[in-house]
Tab-separated table of N, CA, C and O in Angstrom:
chain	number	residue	atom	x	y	z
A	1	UNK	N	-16.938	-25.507	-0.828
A	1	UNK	CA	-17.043	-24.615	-1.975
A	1	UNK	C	-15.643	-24.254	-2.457
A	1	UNK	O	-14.690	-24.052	-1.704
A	2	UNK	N	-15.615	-24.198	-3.675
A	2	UNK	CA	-13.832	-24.069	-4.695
A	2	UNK	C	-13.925	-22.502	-5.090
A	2	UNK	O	-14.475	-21.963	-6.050
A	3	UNK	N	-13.262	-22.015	-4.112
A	3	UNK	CA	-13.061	-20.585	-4.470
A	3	UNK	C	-11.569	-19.939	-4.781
A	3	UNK	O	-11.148	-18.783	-4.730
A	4	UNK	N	-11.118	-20.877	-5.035
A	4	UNK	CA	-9.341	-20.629	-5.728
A	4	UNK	C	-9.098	-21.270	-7.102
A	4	UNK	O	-9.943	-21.974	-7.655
A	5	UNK	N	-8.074	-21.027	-7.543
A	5	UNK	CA	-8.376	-21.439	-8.834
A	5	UNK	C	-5.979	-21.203	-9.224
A	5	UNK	O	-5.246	-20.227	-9.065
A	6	UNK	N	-5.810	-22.031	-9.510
A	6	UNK	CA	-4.512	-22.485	-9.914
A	6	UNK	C	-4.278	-22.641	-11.571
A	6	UNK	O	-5.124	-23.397	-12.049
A	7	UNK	N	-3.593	-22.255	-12.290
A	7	UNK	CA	-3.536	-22.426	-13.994
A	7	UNK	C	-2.498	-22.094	-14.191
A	7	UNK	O	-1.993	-21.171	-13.553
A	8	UNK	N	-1.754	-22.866	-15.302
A	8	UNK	CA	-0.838	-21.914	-16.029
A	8	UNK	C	-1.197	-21.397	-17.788
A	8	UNK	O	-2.114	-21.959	-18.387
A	9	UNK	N	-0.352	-20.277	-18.482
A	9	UNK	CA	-0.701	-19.484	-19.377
A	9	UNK	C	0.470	-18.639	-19.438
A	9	UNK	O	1.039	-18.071	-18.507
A	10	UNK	N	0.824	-18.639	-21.028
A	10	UNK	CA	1.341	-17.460	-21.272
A	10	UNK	C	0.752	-16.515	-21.957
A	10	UNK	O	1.288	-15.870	-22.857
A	11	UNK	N	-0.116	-16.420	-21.654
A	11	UNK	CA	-1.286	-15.698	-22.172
A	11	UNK	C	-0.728	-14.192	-21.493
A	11	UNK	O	0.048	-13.690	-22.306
A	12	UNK	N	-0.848	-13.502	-20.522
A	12	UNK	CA	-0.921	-13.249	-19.429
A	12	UNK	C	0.423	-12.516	-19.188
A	12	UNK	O	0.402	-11.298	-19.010
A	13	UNK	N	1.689	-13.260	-19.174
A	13	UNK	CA	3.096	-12.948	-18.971
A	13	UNK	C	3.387	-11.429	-19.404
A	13	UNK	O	3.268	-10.911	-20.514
A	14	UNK	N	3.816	-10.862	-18.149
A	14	UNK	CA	3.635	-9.315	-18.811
A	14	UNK	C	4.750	-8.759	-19.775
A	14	UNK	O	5.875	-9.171	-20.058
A	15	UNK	N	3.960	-7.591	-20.198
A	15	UNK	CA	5.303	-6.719	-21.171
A	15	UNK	C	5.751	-5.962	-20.958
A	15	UNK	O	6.358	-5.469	-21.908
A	16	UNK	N	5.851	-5.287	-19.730
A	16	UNK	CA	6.744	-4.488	-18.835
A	16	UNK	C	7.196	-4.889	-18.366
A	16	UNK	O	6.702	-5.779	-17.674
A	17	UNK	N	8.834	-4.535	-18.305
A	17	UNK	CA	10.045	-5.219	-17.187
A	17	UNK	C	9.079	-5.193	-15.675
A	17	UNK	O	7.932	-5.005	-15.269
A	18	UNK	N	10.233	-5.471	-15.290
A	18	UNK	CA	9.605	-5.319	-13.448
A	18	UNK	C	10.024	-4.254	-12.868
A	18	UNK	O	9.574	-4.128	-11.729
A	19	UNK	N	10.891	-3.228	-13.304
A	19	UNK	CA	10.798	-1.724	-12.938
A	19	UNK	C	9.369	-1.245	-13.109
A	19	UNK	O	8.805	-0.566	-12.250
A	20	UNK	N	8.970	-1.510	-13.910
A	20	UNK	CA	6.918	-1.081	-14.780
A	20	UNK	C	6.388	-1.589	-13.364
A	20	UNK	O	5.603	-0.861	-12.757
A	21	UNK	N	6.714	-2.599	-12.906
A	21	UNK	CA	5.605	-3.673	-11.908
A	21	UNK	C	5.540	-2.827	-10.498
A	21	UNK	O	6.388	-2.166	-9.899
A	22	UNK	N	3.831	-3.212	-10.169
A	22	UNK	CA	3.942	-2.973	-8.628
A	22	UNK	C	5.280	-3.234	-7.930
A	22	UNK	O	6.176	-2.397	-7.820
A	23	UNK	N	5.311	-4.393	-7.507
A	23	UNK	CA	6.356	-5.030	-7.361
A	23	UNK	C	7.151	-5.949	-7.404
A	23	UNK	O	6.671	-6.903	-6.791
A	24	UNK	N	8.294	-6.212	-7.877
A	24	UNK	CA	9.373	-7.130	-8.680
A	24	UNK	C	8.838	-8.699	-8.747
A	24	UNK	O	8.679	-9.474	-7.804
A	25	UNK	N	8.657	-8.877	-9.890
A	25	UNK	CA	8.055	-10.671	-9.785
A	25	UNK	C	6.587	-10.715	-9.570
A	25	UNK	O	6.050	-11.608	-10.224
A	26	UNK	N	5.896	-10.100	-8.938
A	26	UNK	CA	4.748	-9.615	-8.919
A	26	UNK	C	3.876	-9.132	-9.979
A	26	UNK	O	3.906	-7.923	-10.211
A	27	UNK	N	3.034	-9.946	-10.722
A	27	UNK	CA	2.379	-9.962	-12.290
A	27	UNK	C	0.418	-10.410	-11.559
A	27	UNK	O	-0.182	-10.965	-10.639
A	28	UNK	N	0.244	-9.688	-12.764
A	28	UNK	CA	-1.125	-9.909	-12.662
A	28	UNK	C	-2.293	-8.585	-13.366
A	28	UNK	O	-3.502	-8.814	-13.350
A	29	UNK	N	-1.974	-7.804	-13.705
A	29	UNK	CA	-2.209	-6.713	-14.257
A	29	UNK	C	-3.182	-7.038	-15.766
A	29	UNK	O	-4.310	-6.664	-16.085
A	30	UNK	N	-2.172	-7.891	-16.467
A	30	UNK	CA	-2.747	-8.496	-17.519
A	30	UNK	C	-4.110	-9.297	-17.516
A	30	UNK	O	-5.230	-9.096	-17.986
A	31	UNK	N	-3.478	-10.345	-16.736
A	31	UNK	CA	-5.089	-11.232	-16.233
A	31	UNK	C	-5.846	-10.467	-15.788
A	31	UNK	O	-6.899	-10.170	-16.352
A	32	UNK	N	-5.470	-10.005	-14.711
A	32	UNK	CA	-6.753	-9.030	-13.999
A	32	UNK	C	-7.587	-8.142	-15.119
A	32	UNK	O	-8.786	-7.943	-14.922
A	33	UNK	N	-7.040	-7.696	-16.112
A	33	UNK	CA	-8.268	-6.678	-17.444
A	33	UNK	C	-8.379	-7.665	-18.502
A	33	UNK	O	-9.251	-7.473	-19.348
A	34	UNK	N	-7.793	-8.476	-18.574
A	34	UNK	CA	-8.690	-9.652	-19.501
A	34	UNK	C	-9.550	-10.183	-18.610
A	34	UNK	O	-10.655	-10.043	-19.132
A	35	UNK	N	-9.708	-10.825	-17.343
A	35	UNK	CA	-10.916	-11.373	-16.959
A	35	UNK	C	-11.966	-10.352	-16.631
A	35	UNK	O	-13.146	-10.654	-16.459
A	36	UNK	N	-11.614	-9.444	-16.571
A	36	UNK	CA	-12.956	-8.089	-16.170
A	36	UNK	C	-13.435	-8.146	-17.605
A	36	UNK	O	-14.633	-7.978	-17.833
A	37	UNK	N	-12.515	-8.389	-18.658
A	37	UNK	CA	-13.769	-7.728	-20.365
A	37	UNK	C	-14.291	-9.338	-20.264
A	37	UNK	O	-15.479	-9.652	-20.190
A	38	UNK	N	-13.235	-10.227	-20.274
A	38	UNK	CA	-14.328	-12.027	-20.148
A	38	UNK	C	-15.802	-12.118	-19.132
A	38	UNK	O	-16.803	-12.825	-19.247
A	39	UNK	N	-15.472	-11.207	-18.249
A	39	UNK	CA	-16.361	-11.514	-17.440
A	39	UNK	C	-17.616	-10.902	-18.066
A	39	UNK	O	-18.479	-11.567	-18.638
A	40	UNK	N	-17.643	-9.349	-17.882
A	40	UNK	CA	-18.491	-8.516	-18.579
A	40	UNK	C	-18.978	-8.779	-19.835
A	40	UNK	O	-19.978	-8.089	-20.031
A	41	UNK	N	-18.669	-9.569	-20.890
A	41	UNK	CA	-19.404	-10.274	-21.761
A	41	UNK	C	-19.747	-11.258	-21.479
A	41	UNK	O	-20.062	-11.831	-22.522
A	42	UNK	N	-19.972	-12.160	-20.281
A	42	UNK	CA	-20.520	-13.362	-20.016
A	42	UNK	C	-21.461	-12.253	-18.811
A	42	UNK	O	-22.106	-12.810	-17.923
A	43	UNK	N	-21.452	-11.091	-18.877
A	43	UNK	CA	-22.941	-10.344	-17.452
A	43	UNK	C	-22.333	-10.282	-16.520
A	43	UNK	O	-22.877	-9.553	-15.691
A	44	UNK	N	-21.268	-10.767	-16.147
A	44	UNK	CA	-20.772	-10.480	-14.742
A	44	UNK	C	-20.013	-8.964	-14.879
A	44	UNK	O	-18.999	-8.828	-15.564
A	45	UNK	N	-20.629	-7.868	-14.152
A	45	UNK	CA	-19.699	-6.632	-14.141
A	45	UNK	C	-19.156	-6.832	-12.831
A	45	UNK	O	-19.526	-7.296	-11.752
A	46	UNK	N	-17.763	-6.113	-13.519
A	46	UNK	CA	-16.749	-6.185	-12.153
A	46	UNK	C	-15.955	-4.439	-12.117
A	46	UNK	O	-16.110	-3.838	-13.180
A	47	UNK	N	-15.234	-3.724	-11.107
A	47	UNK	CA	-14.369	-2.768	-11.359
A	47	UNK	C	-13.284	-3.024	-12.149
A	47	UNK	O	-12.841	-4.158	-12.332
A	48	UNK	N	-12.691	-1.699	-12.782
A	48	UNK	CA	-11.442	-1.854	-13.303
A	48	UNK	C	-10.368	-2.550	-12.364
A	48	UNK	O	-10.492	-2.613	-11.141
A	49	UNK	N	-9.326	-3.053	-13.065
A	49	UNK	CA	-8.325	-3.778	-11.796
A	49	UNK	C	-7.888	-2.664	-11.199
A	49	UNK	O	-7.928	-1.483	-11.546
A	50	UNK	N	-7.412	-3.274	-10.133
A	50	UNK	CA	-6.876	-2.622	-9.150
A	50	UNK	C	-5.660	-3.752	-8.526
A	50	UNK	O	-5.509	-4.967	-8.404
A	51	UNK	N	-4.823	-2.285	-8.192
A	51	UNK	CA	-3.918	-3.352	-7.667
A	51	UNK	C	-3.384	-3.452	-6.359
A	51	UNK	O	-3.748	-2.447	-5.748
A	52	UNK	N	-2.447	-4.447	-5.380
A	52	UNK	CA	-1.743	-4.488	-3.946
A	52	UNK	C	-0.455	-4.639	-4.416
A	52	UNK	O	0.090	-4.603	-5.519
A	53	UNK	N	0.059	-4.915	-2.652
A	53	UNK	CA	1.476	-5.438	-2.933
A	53	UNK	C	1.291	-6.816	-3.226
A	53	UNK	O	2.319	-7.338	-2.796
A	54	UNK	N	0.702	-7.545	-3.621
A	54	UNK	CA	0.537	-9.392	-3.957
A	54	UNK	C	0.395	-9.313	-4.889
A	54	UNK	O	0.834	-10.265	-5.534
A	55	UNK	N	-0.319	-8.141	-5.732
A	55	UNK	CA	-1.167	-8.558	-7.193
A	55	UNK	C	-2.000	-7.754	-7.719
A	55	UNK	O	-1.766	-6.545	-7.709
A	56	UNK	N	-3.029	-8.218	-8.228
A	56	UNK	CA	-4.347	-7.235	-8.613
A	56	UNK	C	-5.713	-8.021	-8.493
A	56	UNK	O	-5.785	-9.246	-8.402
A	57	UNK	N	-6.888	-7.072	-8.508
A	57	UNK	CA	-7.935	-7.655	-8.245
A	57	UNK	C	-8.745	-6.808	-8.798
A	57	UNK	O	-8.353	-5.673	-9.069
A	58	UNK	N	-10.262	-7.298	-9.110
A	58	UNK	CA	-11.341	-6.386	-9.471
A	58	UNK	C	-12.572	-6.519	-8.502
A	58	UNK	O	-12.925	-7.697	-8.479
A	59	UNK	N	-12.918	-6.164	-8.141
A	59	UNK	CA	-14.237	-5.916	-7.577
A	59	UNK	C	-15.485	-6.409	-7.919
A	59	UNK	O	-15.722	-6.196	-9.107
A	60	UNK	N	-16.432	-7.025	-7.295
A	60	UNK	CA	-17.593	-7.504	-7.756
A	60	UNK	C	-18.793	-7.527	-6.653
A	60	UNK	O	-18.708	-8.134	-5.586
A	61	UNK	N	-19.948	-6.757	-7.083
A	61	UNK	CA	-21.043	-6.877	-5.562
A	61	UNK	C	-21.998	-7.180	-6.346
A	61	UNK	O	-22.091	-7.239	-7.572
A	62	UNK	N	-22.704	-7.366	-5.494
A	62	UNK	CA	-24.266	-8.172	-5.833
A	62	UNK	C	-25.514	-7.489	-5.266
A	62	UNK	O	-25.748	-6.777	-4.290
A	63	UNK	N	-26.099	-7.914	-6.110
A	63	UNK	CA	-27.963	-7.311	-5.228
A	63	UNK	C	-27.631	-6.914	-4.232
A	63	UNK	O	-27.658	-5.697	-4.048
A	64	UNK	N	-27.274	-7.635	-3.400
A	64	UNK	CA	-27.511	-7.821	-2.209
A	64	UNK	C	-26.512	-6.913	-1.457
A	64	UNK	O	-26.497	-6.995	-0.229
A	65	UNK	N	-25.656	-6.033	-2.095
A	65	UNK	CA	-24.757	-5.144	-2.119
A	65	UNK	C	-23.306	-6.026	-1.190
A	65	UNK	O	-22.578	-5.460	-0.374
A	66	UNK	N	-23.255	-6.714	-1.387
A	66	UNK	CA	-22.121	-7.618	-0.798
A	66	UNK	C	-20.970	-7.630	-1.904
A	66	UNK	O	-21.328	-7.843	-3.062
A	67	UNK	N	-19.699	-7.431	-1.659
A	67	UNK	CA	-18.836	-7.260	-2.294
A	67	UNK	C	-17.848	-8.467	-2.261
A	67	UNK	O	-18.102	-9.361	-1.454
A	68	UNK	N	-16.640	-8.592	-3.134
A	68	UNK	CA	-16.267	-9.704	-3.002
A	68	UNK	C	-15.161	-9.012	-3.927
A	68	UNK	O	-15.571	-8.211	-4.768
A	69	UNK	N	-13.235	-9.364	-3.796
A	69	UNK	CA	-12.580	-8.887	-4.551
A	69	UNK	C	-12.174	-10.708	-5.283
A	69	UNK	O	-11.787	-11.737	-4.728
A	70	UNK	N	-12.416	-10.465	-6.337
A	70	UNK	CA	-11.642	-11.916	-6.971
A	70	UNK	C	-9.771	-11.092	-7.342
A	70	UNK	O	-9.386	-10.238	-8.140
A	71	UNK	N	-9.397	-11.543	-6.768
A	71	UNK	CA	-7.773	-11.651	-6.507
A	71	UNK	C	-7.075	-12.773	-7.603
A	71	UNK	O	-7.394	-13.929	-7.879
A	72	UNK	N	-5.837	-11.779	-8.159
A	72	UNK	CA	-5.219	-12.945	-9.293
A	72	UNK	C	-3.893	-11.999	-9.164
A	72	UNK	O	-3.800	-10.794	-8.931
A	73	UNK	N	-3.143	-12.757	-9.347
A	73	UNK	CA	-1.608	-13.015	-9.403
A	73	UNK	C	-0.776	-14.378	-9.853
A	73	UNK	O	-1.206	-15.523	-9.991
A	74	UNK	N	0.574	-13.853	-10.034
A	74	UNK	CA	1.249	-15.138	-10.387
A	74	UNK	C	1.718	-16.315	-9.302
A	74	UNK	O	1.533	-15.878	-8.166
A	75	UNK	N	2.116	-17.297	-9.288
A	75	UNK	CA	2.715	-18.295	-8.005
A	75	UNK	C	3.928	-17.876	-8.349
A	75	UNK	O	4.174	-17.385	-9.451
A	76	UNK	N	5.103	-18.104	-7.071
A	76	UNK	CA	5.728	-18.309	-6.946
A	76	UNK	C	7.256	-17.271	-7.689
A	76	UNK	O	8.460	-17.531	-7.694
A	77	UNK	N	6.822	-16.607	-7.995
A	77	UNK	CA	7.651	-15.657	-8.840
A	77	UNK	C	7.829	-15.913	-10.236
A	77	UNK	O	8.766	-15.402	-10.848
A	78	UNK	N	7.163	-16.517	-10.673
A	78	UNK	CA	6.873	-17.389	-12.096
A	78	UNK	C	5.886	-16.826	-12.828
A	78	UNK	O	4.712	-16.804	-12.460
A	79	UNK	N	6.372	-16.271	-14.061
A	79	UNK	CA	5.565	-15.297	-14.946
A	79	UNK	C	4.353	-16.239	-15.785
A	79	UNK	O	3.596	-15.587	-16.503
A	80	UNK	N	4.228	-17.140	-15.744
A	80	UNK	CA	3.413	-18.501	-16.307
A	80	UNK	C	2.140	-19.186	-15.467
A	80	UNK	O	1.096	-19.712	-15.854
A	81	UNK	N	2.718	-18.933	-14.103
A	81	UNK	CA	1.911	-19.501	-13.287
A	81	UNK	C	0.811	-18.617	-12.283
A	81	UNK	O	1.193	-17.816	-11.430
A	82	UNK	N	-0.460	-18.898	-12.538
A	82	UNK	CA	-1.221	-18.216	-12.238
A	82	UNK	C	-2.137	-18.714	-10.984
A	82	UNK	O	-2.299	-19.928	-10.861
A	83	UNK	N	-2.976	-17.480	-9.686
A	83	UNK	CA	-3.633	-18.368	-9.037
A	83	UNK	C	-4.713	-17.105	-9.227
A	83	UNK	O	-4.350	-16.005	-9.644
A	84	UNK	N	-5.692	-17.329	-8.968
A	84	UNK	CA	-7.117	-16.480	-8.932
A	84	UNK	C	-7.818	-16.627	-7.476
A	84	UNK	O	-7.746	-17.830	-7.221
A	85	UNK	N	-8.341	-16.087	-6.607
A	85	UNK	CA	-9.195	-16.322	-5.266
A	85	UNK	C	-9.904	-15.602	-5.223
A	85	UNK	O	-9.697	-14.546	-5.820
A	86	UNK	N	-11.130	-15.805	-4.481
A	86	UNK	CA	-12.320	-15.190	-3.790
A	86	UNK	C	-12.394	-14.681	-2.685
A	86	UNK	O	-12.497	-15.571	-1.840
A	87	UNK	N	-12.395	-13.222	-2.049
A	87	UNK	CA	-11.945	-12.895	-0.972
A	87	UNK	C	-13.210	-11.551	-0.577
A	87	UNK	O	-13.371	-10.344	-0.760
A	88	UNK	N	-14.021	-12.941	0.184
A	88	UNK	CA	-15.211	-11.744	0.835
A	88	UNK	C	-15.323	-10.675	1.330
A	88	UNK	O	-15.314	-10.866	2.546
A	89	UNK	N	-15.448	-9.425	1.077
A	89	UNK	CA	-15.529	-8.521	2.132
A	89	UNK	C	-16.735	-8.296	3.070
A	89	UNK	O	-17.857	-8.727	2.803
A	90	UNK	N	-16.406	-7.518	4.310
A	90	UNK	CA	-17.118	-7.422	5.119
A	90	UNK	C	-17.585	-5.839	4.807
A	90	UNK	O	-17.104	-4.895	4.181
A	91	UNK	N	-18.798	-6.085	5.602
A	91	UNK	CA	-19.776	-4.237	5.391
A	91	UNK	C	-19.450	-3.931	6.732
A	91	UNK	O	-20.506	-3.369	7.023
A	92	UNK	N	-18.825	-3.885	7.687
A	92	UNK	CA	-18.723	-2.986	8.471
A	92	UNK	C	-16.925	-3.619	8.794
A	92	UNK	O	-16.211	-4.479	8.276
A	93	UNK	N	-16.801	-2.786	9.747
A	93	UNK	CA	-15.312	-2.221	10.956
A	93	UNK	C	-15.325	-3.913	11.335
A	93	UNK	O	-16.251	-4.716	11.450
A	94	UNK	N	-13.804	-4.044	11.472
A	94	UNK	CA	-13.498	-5.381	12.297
A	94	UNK	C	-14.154	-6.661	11.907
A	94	UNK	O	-14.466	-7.471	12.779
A	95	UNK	N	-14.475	-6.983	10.118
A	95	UNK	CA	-14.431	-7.808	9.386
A	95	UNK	C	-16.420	-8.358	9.770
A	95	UNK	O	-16.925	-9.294	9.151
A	96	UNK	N	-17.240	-7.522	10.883
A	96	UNK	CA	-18.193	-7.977	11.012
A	96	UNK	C	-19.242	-7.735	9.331
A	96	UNK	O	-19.076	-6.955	8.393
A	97	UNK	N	-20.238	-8.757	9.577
A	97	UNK	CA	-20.690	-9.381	8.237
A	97	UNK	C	-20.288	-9.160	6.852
A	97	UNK	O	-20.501	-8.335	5.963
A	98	UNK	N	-19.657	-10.172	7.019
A	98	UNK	CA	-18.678	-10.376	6.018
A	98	UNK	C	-19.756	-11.148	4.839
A	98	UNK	O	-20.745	-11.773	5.224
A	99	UNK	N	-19.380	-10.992	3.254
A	99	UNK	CA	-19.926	-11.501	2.340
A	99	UNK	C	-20.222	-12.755	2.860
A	99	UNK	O	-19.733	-13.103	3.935
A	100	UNK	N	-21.209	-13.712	2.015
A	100	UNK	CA	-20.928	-15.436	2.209
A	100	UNK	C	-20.918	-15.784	0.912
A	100	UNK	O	-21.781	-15.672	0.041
A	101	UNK	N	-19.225	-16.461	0.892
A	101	UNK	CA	-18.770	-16.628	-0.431
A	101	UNK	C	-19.978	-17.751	-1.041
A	101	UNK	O	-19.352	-18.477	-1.813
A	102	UNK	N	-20.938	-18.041	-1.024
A	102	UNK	CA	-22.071	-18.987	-1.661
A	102	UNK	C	-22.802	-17.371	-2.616
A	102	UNK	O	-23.206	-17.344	-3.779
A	103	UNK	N	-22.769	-16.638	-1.982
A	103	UNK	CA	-22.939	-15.251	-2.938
A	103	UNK	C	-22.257	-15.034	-4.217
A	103	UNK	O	-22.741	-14.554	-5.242
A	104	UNK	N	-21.074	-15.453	-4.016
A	104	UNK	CA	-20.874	-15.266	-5.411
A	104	UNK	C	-20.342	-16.472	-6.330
A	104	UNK	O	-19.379	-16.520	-7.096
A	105	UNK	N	-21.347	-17.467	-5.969
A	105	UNK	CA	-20.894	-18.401	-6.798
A	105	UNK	C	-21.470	-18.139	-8.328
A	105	UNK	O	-21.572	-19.139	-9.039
A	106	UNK	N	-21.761	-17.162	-8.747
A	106	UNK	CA	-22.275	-16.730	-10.027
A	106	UNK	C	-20.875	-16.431	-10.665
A	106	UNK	O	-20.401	-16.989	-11.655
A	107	UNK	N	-20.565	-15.893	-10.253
A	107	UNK	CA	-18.911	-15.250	-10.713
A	107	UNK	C	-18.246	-16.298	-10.668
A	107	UNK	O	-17.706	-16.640	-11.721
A	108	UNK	N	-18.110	-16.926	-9.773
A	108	UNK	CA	-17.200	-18.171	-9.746
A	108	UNK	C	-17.402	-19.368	-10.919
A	108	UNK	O	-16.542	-19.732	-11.722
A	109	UNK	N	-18.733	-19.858	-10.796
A	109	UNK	CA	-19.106	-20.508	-11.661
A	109	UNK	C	-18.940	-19.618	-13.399
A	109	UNK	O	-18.688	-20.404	-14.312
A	110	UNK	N	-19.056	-18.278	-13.763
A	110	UNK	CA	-18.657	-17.900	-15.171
A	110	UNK	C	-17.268	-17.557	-15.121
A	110	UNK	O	-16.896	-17.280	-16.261
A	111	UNK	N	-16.160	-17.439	-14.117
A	111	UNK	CA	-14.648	-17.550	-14.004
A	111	UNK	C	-14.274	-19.205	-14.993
A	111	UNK	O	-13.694	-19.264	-16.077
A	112	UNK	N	-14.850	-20.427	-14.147
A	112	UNK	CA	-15.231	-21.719	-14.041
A	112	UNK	C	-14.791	-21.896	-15.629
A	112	UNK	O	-13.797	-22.560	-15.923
A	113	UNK	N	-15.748	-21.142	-16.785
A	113	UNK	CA	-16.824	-21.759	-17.694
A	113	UNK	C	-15.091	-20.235	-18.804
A	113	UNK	O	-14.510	-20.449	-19.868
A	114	UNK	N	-14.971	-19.256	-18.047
A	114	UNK	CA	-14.012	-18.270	-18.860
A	114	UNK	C	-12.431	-19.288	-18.809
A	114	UNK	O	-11.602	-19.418	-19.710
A	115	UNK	N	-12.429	-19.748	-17.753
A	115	UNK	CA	-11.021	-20.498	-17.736
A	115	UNK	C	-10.635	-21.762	-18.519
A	115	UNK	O	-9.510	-22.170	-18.808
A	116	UNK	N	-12.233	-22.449	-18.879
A	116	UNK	CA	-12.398	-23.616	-19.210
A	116	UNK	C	-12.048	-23.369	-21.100
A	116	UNK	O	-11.094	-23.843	-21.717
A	117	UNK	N	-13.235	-22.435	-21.691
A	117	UNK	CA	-13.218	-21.793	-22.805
A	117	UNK	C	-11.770	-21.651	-23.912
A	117	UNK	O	-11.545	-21.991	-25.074
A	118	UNK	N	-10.910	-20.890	-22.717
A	118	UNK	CA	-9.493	-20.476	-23.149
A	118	UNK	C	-8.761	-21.675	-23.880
A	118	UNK	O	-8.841	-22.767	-23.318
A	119	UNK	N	-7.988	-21.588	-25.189
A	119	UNK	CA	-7.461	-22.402	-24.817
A	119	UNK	C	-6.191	-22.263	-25.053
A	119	UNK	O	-5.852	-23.125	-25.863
A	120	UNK	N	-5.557	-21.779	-24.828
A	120	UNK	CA	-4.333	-20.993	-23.685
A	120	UNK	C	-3.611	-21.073	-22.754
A	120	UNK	O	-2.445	-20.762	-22.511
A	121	UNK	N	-5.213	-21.973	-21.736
A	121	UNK	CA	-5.269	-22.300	-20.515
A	121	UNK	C	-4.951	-23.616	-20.471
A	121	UNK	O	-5.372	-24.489	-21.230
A	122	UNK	N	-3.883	-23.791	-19.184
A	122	UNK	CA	-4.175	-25.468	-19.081
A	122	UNK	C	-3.963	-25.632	-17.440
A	122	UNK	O	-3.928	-24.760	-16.573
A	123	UNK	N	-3.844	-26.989	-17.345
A	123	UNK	CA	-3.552	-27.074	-15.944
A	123	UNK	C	-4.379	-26.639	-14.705
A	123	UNK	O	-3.934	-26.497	-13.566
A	124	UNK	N	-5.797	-26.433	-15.165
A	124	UNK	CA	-6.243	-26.157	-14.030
A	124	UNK	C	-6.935	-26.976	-13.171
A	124	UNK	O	-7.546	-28.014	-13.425
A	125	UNK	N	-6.695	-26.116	-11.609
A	125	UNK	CA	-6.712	-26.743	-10.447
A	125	UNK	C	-7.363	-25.906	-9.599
A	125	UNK	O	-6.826	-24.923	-9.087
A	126	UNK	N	-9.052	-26.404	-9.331
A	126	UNK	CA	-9.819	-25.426	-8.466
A	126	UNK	C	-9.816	-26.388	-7.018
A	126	UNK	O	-9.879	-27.617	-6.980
A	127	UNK	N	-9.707	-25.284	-5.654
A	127	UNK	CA	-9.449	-25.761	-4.243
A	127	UNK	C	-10.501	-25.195	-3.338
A	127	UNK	O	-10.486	-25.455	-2.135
């Protein structure tokens, strides 16, 4: 199952120096609230972004109350280059039952169909 996702775009490239940024070189802010409104008009609701020290991410659970953060940031310190991932969470302490990323291949598959759409987008490379 292809739950990463590689692209480049200057779509995306932020407009705050990197004093503004989580942290230095560290982008993703942008993507992360454009794919939450892409998503949410294709039915997939997700949380507002949120962000780490890597990047940002939004949130997404299912029926089945299983959660899942889709994670996006830039590669490599490169304001152009983008990667997106799927990163299951678990419902209890010490990572026990953890999502099964086949759960959210709904999201994945309208990420799939939002990345494809763009055209903005090029270069992509799902792993």
């Amino acid at each position: 199952m292809q739950t990463s996702v590689d692209f480049e775009s200057n779509i995306f490239i932020p407009f705050l120096p990197d004093e503004a940024q989580v942290n230095p070189t560290v982008y993703g802010a942008e993507l992360a609230f454009w794919l939450s409104r892409q998503l949410a008009q294709r039915g997939m609701l997700t949380s507002y972004p949120q962000h780490e020290d890597w990047g940002w991410f939004i949130e997404y659970r299912t029926e089945d109350d299983y959660e899942y953060w889709l994670c996006c940031a830039n590669r490599e310190g490169v304001p152009n280059k983008w990667r997106c991932y799927l990163e299951p969470k678990a419902k209890s302490m010490f990572g026990r039952n953890k999502a099964p990323a086949e759960g959210a291949q709904q999201l994945l598959d309208t990420l799939r169909n939002v990345l494809t759409e763009e055209p903005g987008i090029s270069n992509v490379t799902w792993e």
